mmCIF file of C-alpha atoms and ligand atoms in Angstrom:
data_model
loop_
_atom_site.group_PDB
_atom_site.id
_atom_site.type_symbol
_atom_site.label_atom_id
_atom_site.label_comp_id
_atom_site.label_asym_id
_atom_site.label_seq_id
_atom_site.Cartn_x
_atom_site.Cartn_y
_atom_site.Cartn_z
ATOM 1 C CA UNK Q 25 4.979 12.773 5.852
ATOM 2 C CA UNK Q 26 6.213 16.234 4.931
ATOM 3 C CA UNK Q 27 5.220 18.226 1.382
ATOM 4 C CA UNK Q 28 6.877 21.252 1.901
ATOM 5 C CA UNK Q 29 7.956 21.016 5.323
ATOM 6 C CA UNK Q 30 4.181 20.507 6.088
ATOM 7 C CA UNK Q 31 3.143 16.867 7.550
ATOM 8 C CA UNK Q 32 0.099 15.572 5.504
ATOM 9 C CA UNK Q 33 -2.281 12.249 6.169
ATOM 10 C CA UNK Q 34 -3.619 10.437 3.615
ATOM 11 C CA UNK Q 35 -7.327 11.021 4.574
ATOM 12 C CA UNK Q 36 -9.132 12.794 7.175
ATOM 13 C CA UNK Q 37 -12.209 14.316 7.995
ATOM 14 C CA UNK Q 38 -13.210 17.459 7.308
ATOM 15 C CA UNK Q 39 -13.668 20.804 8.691
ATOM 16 C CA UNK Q 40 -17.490 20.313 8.880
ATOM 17 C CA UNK Q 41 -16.498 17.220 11.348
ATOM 18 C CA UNK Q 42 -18.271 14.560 8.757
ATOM 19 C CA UNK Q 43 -17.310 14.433 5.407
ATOM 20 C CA UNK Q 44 -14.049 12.948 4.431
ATOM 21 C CA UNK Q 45 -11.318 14.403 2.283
ATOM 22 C CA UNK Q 46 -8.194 12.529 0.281
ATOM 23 C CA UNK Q 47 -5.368 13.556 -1.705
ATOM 24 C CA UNK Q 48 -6.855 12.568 -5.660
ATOM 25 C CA UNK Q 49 -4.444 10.049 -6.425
ATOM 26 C CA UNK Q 50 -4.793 10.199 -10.089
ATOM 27 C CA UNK Q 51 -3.984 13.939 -10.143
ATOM 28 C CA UNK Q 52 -0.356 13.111 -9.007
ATOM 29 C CA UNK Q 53 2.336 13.988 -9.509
ATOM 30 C CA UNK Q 54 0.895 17.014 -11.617
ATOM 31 C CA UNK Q 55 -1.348 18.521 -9.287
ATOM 32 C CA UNK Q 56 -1.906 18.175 -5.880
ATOM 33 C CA UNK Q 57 -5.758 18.204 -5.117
ATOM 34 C CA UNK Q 58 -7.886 17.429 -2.650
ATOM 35 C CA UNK Q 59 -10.728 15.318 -3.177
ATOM 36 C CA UNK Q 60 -14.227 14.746 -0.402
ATOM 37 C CA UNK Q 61 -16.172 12.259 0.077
ATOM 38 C CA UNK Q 62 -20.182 13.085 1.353
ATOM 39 C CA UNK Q 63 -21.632 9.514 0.488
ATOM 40 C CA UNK Q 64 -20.613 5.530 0.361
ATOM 41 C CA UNK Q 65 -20.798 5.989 -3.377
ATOM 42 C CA UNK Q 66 -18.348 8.630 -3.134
ATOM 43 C CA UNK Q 67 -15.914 6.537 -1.116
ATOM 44 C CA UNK Q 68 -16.168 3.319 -3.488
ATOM 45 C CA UNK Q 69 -16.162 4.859 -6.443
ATOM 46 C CA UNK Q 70 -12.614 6.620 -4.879
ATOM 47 C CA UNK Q 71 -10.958 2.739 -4.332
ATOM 48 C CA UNK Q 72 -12.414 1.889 -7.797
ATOM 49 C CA UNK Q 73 -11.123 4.884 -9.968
ATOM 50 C CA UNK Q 74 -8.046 4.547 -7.549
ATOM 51 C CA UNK Q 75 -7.853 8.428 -6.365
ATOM 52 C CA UNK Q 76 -7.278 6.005 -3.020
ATOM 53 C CA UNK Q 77 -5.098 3.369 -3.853
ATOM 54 C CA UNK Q 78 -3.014 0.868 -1.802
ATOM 55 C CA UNK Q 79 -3.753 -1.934 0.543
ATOM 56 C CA UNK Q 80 -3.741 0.093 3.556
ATOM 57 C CA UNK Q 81 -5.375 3.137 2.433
ATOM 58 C CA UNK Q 82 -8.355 1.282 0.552
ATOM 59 C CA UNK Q 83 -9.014 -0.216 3.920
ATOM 60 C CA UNK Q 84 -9.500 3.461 5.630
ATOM 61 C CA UNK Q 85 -11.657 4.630 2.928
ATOM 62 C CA UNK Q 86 -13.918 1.907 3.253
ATOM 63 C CA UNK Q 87 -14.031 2.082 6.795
ATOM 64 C CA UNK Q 88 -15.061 5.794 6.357
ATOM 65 C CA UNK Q 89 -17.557 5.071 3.575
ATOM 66 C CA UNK Q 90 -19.397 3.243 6.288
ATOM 67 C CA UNK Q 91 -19.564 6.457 8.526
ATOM 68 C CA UNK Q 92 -20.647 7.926 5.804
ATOM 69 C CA UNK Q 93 -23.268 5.238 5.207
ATOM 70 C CA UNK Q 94 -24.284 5.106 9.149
ATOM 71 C CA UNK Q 95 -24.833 9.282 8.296
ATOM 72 C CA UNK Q 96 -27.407 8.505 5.826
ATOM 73 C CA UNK Q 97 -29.171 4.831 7.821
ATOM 74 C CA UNK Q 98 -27.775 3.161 10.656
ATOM 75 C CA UNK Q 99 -30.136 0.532 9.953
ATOM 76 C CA UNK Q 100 -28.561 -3.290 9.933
ATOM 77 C CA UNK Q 101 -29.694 -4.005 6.334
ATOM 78 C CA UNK Q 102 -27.699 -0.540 5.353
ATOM 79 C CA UNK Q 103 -24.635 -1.538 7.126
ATOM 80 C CA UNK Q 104 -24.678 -4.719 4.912
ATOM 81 C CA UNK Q 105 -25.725 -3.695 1.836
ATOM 82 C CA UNK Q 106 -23.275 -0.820 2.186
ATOM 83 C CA UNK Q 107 -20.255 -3.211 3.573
ATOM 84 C CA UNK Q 108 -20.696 -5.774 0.707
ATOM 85 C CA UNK Q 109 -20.561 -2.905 -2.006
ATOM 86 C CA UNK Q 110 -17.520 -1.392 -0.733
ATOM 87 C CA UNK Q 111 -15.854 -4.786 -0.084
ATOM 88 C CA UNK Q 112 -16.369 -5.582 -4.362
ATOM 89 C CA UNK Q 113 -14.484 -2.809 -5.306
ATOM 90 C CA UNK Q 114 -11.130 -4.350 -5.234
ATOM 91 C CA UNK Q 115 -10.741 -7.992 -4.936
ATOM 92 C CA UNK Q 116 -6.823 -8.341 -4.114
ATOM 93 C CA UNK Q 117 -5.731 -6.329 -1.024
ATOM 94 C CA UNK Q 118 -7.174 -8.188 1.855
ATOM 95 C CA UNK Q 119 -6.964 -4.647 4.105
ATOM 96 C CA UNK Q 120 -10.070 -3.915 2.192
ATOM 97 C CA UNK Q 121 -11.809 -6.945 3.937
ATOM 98 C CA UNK Q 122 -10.440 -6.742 7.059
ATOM 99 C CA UNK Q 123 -11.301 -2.983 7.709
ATOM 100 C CA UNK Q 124 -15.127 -3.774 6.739
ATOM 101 C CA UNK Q 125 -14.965 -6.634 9.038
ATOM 102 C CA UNK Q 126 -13.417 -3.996 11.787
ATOM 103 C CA UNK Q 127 -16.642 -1.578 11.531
ATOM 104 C CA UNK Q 128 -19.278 -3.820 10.909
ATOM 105 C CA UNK Q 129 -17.928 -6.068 13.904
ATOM 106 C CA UNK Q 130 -18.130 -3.229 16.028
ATOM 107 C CA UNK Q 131 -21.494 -1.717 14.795
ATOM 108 C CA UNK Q 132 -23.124 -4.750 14.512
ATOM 109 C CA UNK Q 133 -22.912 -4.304 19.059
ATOM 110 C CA UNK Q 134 -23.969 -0.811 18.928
ATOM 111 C CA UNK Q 135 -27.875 0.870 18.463
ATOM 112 C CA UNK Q 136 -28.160 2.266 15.733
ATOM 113 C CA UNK Q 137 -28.642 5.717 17.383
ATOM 114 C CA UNK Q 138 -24.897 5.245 18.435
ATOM 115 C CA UNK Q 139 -23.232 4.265 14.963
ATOM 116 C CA UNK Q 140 -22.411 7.039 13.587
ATOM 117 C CA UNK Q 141 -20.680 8.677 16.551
ATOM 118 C CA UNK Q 142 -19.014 4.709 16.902
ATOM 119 C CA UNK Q 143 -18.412 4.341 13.419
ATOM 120 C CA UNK Q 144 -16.405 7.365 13.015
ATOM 121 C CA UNK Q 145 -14.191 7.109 16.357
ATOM 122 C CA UNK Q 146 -13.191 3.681 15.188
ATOM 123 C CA UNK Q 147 -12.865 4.643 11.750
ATOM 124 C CA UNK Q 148 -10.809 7.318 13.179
ATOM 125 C CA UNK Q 149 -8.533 4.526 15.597
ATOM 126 C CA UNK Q 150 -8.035 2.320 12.866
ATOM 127 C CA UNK Q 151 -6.042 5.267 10.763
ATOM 128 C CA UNK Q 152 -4.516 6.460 13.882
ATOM 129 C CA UNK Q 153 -3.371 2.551 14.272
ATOM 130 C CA UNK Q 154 -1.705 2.076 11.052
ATOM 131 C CA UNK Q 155 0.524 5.577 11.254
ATOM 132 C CA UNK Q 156 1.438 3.786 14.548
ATOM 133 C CA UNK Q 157 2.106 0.358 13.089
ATOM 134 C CA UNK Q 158 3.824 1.494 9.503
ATOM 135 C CA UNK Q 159 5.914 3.419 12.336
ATOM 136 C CA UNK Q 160 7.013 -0.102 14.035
ATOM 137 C CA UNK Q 161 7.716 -1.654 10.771
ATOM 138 C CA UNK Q 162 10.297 0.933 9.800
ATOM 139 C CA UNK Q 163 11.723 0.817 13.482
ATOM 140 C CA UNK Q 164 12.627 -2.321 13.088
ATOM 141 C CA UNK Q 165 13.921 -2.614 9.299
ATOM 142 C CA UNK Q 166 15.776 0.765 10.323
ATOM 143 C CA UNK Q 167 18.688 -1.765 11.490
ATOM 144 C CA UNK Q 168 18.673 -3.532 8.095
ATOM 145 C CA UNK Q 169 19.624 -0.041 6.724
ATOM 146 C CA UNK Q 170 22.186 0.814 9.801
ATOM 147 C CA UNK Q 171 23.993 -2.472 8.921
ATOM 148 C CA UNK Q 172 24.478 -1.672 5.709
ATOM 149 C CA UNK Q 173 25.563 2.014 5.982
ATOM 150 C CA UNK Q 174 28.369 0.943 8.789
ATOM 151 C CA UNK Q 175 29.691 -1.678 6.178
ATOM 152 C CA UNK Q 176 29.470 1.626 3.621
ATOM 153 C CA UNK Q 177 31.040 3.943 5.748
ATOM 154 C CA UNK Q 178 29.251 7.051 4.210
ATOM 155 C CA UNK Q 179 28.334 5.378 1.263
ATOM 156 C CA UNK Q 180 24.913 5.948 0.345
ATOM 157 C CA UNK Q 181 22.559 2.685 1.023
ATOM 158 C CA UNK Q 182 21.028 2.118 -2.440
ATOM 159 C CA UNK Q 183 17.249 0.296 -2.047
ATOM 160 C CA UNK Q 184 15.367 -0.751 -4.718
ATOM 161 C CA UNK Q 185 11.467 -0.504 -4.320
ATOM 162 C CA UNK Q 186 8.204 -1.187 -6.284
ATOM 163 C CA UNK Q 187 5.311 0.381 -7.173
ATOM 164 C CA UNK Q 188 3.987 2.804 -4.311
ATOM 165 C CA UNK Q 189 4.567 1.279 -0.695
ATOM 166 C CA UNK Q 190 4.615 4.600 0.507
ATOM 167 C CA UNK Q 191 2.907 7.047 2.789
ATOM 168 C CA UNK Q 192 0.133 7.619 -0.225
ATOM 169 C CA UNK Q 193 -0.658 4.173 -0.212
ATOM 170 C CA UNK Q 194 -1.119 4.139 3.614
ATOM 171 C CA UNK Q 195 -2.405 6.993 6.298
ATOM 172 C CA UNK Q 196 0.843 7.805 6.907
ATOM 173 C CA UNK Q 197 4.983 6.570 6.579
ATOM 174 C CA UNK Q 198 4.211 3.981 4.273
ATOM 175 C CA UNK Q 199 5.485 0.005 4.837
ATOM 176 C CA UNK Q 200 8.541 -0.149 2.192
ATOM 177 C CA UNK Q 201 9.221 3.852 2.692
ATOM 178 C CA UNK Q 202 8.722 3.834 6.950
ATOM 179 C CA UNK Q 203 12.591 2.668 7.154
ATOM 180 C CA UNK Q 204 13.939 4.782 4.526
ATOM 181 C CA UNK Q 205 11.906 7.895 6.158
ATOM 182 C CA UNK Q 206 13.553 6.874 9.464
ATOM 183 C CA UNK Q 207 16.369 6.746 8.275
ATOM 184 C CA UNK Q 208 17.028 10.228 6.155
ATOM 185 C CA UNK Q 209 15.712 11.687 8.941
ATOM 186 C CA UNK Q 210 18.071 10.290 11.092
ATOM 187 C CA UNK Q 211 20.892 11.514 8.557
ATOM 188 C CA UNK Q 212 22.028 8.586 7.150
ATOM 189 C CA UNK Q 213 22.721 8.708 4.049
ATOM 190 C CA UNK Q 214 20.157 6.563 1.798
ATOM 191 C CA UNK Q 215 18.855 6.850 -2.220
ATOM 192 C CA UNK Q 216 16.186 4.870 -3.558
ATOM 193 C CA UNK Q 217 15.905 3.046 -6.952
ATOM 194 C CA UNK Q 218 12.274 3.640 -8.087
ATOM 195 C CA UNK Q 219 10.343 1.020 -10.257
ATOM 196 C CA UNK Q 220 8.582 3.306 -12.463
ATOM 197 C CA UNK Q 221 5.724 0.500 -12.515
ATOM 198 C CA UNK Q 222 3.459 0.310 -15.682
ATOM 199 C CA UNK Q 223 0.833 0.362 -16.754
ATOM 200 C CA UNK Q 224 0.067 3.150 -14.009
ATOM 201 C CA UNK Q 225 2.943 4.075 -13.171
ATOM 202 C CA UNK Q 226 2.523 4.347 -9.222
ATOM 203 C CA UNK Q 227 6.595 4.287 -8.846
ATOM 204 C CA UNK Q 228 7.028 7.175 -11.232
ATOM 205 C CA UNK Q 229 3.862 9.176 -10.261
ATOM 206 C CA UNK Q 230 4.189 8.795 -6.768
ATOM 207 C CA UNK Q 231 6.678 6.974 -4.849
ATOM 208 C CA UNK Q 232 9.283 9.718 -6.609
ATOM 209 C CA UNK Q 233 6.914 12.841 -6.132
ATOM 210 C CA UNK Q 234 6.248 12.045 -2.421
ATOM 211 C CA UNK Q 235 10.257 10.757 -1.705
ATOM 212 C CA UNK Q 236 11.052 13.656 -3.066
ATOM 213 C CA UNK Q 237 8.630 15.916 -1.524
ATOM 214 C CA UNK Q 238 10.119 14.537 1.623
ATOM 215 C CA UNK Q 239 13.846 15.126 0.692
ATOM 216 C CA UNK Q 240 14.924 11.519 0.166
ATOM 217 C CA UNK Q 241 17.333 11.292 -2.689
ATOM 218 C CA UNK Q 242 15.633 9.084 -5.585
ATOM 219 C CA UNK Q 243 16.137 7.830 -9.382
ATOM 220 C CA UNK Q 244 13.473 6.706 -11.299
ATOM 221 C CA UNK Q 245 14.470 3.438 -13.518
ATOM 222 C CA UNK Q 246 12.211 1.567 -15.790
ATOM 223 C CA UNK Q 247 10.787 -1.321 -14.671
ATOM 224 C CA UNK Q 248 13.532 -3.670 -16.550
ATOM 225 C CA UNK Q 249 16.356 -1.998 -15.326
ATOM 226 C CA UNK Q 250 16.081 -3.258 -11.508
ATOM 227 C CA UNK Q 251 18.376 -6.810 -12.293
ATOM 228 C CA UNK Q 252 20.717 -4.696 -14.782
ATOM 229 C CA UNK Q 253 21.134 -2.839 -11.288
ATOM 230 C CA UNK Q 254 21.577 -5.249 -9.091
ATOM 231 C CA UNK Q 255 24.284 -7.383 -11.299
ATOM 232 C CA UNK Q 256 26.065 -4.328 -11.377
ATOM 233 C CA UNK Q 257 26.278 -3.814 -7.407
ATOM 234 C CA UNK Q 258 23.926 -0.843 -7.289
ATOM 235 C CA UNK Q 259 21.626 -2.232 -5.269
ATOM 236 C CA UNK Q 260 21.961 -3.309 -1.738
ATOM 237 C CA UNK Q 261 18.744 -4.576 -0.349
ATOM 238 C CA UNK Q 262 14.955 -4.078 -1.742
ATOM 239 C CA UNK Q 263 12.175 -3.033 0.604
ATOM 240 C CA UNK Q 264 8.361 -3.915 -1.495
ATOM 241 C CA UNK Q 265 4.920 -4.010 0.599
ATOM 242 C CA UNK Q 266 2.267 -6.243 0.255
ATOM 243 C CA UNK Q 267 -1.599 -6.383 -0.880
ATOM 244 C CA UNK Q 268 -2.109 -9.954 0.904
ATOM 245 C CA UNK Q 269 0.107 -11.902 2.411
ATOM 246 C CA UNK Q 270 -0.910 -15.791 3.287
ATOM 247 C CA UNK Q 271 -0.253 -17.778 6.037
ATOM 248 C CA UNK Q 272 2.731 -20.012 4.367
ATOM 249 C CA UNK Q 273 5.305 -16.801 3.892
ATOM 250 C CA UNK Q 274 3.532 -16.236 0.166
ATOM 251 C CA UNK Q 275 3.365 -12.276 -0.929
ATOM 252 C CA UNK Q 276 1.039 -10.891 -3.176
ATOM 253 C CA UNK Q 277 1.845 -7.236 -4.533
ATOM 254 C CA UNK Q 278 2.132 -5.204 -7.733
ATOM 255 C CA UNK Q 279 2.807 -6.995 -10.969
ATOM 256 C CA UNK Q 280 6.438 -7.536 -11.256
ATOM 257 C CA UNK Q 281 7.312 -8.185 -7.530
ATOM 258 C CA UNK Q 282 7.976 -11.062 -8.229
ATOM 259 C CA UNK Q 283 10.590 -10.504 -11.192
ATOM 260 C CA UNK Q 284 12.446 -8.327 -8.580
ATOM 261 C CA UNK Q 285 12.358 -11.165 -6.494
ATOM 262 C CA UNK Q 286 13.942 -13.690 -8.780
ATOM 263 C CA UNK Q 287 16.622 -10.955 -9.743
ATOM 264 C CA UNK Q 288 17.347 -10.302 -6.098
ATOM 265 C CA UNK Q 289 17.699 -13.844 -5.255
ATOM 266 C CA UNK Q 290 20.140 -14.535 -8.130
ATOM 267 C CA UNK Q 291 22.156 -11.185 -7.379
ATOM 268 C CA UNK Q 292 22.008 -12.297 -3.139
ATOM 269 C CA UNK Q 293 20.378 -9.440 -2.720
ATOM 270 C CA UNK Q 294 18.104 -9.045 0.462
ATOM 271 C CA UNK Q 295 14.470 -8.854 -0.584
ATOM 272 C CA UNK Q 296 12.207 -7.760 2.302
ATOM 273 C CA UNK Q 297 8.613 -7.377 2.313
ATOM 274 C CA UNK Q 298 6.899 -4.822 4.794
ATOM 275 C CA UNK Q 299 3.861 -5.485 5.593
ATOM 276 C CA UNK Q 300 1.178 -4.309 9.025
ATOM 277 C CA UNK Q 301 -1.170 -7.149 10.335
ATOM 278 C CA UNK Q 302 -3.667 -6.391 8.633
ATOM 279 C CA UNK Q 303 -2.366 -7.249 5.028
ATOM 280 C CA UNK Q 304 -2.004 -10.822 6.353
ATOM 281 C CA UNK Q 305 -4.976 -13.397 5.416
ATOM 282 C CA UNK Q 306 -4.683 -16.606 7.681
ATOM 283 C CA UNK Q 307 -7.396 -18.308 5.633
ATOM 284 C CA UNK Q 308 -5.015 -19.068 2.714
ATOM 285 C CA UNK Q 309 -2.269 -21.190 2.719
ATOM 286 C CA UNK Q 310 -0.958 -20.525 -1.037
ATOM 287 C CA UNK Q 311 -0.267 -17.497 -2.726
ATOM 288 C CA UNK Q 312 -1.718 -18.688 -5.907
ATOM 289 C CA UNK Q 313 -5.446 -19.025 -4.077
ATOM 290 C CA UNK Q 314 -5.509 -15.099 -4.012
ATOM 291 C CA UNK Q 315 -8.044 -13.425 -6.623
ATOM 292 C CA UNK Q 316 -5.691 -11.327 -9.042
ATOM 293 C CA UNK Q 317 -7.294 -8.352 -10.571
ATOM 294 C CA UNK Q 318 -7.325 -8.190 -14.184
ATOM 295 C CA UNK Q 319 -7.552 -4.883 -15.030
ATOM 296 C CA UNK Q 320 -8.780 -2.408 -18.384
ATOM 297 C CA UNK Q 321 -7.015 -3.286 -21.247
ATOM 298 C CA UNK Q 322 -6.752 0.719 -21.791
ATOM 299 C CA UNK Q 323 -3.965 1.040 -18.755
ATOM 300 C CA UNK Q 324 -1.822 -1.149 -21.065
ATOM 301 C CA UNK Q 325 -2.499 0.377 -24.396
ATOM 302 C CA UNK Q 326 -2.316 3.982 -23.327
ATOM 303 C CA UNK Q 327 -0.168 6.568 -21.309
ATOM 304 C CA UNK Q 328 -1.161 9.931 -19.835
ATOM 305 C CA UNK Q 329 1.097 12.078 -19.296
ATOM 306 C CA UNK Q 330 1.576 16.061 -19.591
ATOM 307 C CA UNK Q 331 2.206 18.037 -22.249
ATOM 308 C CA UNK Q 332 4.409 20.827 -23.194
ATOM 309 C CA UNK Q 333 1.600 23.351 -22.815
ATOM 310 C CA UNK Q 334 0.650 22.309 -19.052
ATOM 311 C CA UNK Q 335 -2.468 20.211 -19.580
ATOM 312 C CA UNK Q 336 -2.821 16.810 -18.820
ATOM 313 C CA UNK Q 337 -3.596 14.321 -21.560
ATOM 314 C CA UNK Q 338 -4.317 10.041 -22.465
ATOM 315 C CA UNK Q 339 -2.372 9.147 -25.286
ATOM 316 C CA UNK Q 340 -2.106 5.698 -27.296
ATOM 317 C CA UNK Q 341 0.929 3.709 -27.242
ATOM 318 C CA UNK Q 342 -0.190 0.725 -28.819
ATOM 319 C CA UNK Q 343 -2.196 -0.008 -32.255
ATOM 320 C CA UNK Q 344 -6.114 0.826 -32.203
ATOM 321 C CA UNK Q 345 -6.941 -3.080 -32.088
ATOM 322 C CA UNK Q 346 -4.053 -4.115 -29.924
ATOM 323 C CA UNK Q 347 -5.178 -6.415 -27.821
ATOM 324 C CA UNK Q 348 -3.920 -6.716 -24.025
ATOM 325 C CA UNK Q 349 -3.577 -8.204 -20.626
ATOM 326 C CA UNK Q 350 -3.552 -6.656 -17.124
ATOM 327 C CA UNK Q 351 -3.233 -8.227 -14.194
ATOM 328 C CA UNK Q 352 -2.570 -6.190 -11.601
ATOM 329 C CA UNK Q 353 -0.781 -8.501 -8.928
ATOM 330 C CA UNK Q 354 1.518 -11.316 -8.982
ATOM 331 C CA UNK Q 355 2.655 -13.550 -6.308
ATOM 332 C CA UNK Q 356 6.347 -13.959 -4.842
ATOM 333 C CA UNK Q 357 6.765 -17.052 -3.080
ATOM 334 C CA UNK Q 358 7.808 -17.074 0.130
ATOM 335 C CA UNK Q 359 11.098 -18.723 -0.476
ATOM 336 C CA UNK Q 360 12.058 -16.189 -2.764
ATOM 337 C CA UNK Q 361 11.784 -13.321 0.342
ATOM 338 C CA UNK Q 362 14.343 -12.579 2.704
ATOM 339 C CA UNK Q 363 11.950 -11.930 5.441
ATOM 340 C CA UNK Q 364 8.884 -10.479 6.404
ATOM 341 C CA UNK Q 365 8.989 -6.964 8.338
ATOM 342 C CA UNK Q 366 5.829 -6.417 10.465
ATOM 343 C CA UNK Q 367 4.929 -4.497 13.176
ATOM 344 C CA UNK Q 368 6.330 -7.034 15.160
ATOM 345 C CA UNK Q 369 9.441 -7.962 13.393
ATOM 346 C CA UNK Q 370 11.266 -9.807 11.353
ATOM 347 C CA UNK Q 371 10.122 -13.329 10.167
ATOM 348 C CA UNK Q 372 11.023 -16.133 7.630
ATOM 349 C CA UNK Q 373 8.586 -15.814 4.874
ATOM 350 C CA UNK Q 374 7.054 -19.804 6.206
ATOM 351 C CA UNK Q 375 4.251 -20.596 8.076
ATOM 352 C CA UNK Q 376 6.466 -20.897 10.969
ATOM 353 C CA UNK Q 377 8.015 -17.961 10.766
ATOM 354 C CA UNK Q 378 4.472 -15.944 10.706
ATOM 355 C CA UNK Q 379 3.356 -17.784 13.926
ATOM 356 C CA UNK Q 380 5.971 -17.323 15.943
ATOM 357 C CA UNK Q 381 5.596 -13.243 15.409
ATOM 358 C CA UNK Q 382 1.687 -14.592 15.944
ATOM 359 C CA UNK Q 383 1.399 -16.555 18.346
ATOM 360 C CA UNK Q 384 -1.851 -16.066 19.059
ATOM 361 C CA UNK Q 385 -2.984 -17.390 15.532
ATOM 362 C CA UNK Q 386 -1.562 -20.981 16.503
ATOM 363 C CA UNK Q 387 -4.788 -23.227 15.726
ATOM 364 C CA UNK Q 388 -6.495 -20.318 13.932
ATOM 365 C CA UNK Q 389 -4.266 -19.979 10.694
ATOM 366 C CA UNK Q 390 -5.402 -23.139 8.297
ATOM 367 C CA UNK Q 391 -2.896 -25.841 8.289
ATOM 368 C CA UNK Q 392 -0.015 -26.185 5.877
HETATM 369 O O1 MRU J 24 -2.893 -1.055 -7.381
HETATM 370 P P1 MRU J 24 -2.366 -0.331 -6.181
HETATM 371 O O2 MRU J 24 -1.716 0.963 -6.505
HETATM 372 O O3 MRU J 24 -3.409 -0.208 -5.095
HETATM 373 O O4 MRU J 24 -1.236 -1.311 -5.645
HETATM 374 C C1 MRU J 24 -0.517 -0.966 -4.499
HETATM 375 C C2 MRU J 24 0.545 -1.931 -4.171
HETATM 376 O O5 MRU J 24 0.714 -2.954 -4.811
HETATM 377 C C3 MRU J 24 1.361 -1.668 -2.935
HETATM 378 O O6 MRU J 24 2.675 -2.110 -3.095
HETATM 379 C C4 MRU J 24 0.709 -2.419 -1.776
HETATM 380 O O7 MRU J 24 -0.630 -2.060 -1.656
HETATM 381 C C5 MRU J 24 1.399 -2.185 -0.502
HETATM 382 S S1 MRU J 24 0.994 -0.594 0.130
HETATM 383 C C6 MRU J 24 1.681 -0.361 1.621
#
């Protein structure tokens, strides 16, 4: 998407045509900084310290970080030493997985003398596929947003959204943010309600800095406010993504999804999740199988945050021994979600409804 008229990926490679630059995540919304990547450690240690962060994205840097691997040995035992390392760094986004899976699959049928030309061509496909796919899911949840702004005539659409879903957390358009793009830029008129998020604050940080880097008319709201909201009427449908996605309908994503969820289905609000292909694991048939990441106690604890005099700074908010949790996920059960919005379509959040946009998985997916 657009920063200043200028259109901007998430990653790419760089000029010297093999190492691998990213925006530095944990820099925004302050600064806006490009970070490279010149070895696997690089590229894992970027997904753990979350300068890359979101389901999609995670996947492309680890599917890079084995280019980068391939640079330094194409041997086998590399490739799987390498693959398993990058694979631990995050446990809950199943994109992660399923892009190691991608390379290895297709390096493990190339000689070694080819990898590294292999490894970064389909490193390079698999980005180009999810601009294309994040595309197709705001196509189609593009009419959600029509409907609404007929029945409105001129009114803005108000959508509520968590955490980042955005372009940053993808290569490009985002999953939640794909229809809203679409749609500003078709000139209807939309404004987003932005979860601000804690403990890091990805609505706040960066869903507002890149909406509004785009042009797309936002307010950030604290994380409590979203049911105040939608009793009121201020909210007409919520668009969230996903980090995994099983094959019964059940969504994982950010920690406090799922209070949205329960809010929206009290208010009758529509509660869509967005999600590409390859946030969907047919192994699991319940949400509650997924491995949550519990994350530092320090997120909850402290705040950074700039100061009057420009610099950046980590500052308590809690009591020196206060003790705390973090999980960093919860799960929304399907029958809590409107539908599902994939590349593909619309679905019921049911096992059902994901194999009849899939029919291919019939017999694959594990049984309910
Ligand atoms: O911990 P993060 O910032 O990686 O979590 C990101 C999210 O939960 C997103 O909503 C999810 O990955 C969907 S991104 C299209």
């Amino acid at each position: 998407m657009k920063i200043d008229g200028k259109p901007h990926r998430t990653i790419w490679v760089g000029a010297d045509g093999w190492s691998v630059e990213i925006i530095d995540q944990t820099k925004l919304p302050h600064a806006f900084e490009i970070a490279t990547l010149k070895t696997p450690q690089d590229a894992a240690h970027a997904i753990k310290a979350m300068l890359v962060r979101g389901a999609p994205l995670i996947g492309a840097t680890a599917a890079y970080g084995i280019c980068l691997a391939m640079r330094e040995d194409p041997s086998d035992q590399n490739l799987i030493t390498i693959a398993r390392m990058l694979g631990e760094q995050r446990p809950t986004a199943i994109n992660l997985q399923w892009a190691l899976q991608k390379m290895t699959g297709v390096l493990e049928s190339t000689a070694p003398d080819q990898r590294v030309d292999a490894a970064y061509a389909h490193a390079e496909r698999l980005c180009d596929e999810d601009v294309e796919t994040n595309h197709e899911i705001g196509a189609h949840a593009l009419t959600l947003i029509e409907n609404i702004a007929e029945q409105k005539e001129g009114g803005a659409v108000n959508i509520l959204t968590h955490c980042n879903a955005g372009w940053l957390a993808c290569v490009d358009w985002g999953t939640a943010t794909s229809p809203i793009y679409q749609a500003h830029d078709k000139g209807l008129p939309v404004h987003v309600w932005v979860d601000e998020t804690r403990p890091r604050n990805q609505g706040a940080a960066l869903t507002c800095w890149e909406l509004g880097a785009h042009g797309v008319p936002n307010t950030l709201i604290v994380d409590n406010a979203g049911g105040h909201l939608m009793q009121r009427g201020d909210v007409d449908l919520c668009f969230v993504g996903s980090d995994r996605t099983v094959a019964n309908g059940d969504v994982c994503n950010k920690i406090g999804t799922y209070l949205k969820a329960l809010a929206a289905y009290d208010n009758g609000i529509p509660f869509y999740v967005t999600l590409p292909y390859s946030t969907i694991d047919w192994s699991l048939n319940d949400g509650f199988s997924i491995p949550i990441e519990e994350r530092s106690q320090a997120e909850v604890t402290a705040m950074s945050g700039r100061l009057p005099d420009g610099s950046v700074a980590t500052f308590d908010i809690a009591a020196p021994d206060t003790c705390a949790a973090n999980p960093a996920f919860d799960v929304t059960p399907g029958r809590l979600v409107t539908a599902l919005i994939t590349e593909r379509g619309l679905c019921e959040a049911t096992t059902e409804g994901l194999l009849g946009l899939y029919p291919e998985r019939n017999g694959t997916a594990v049984s309910p």
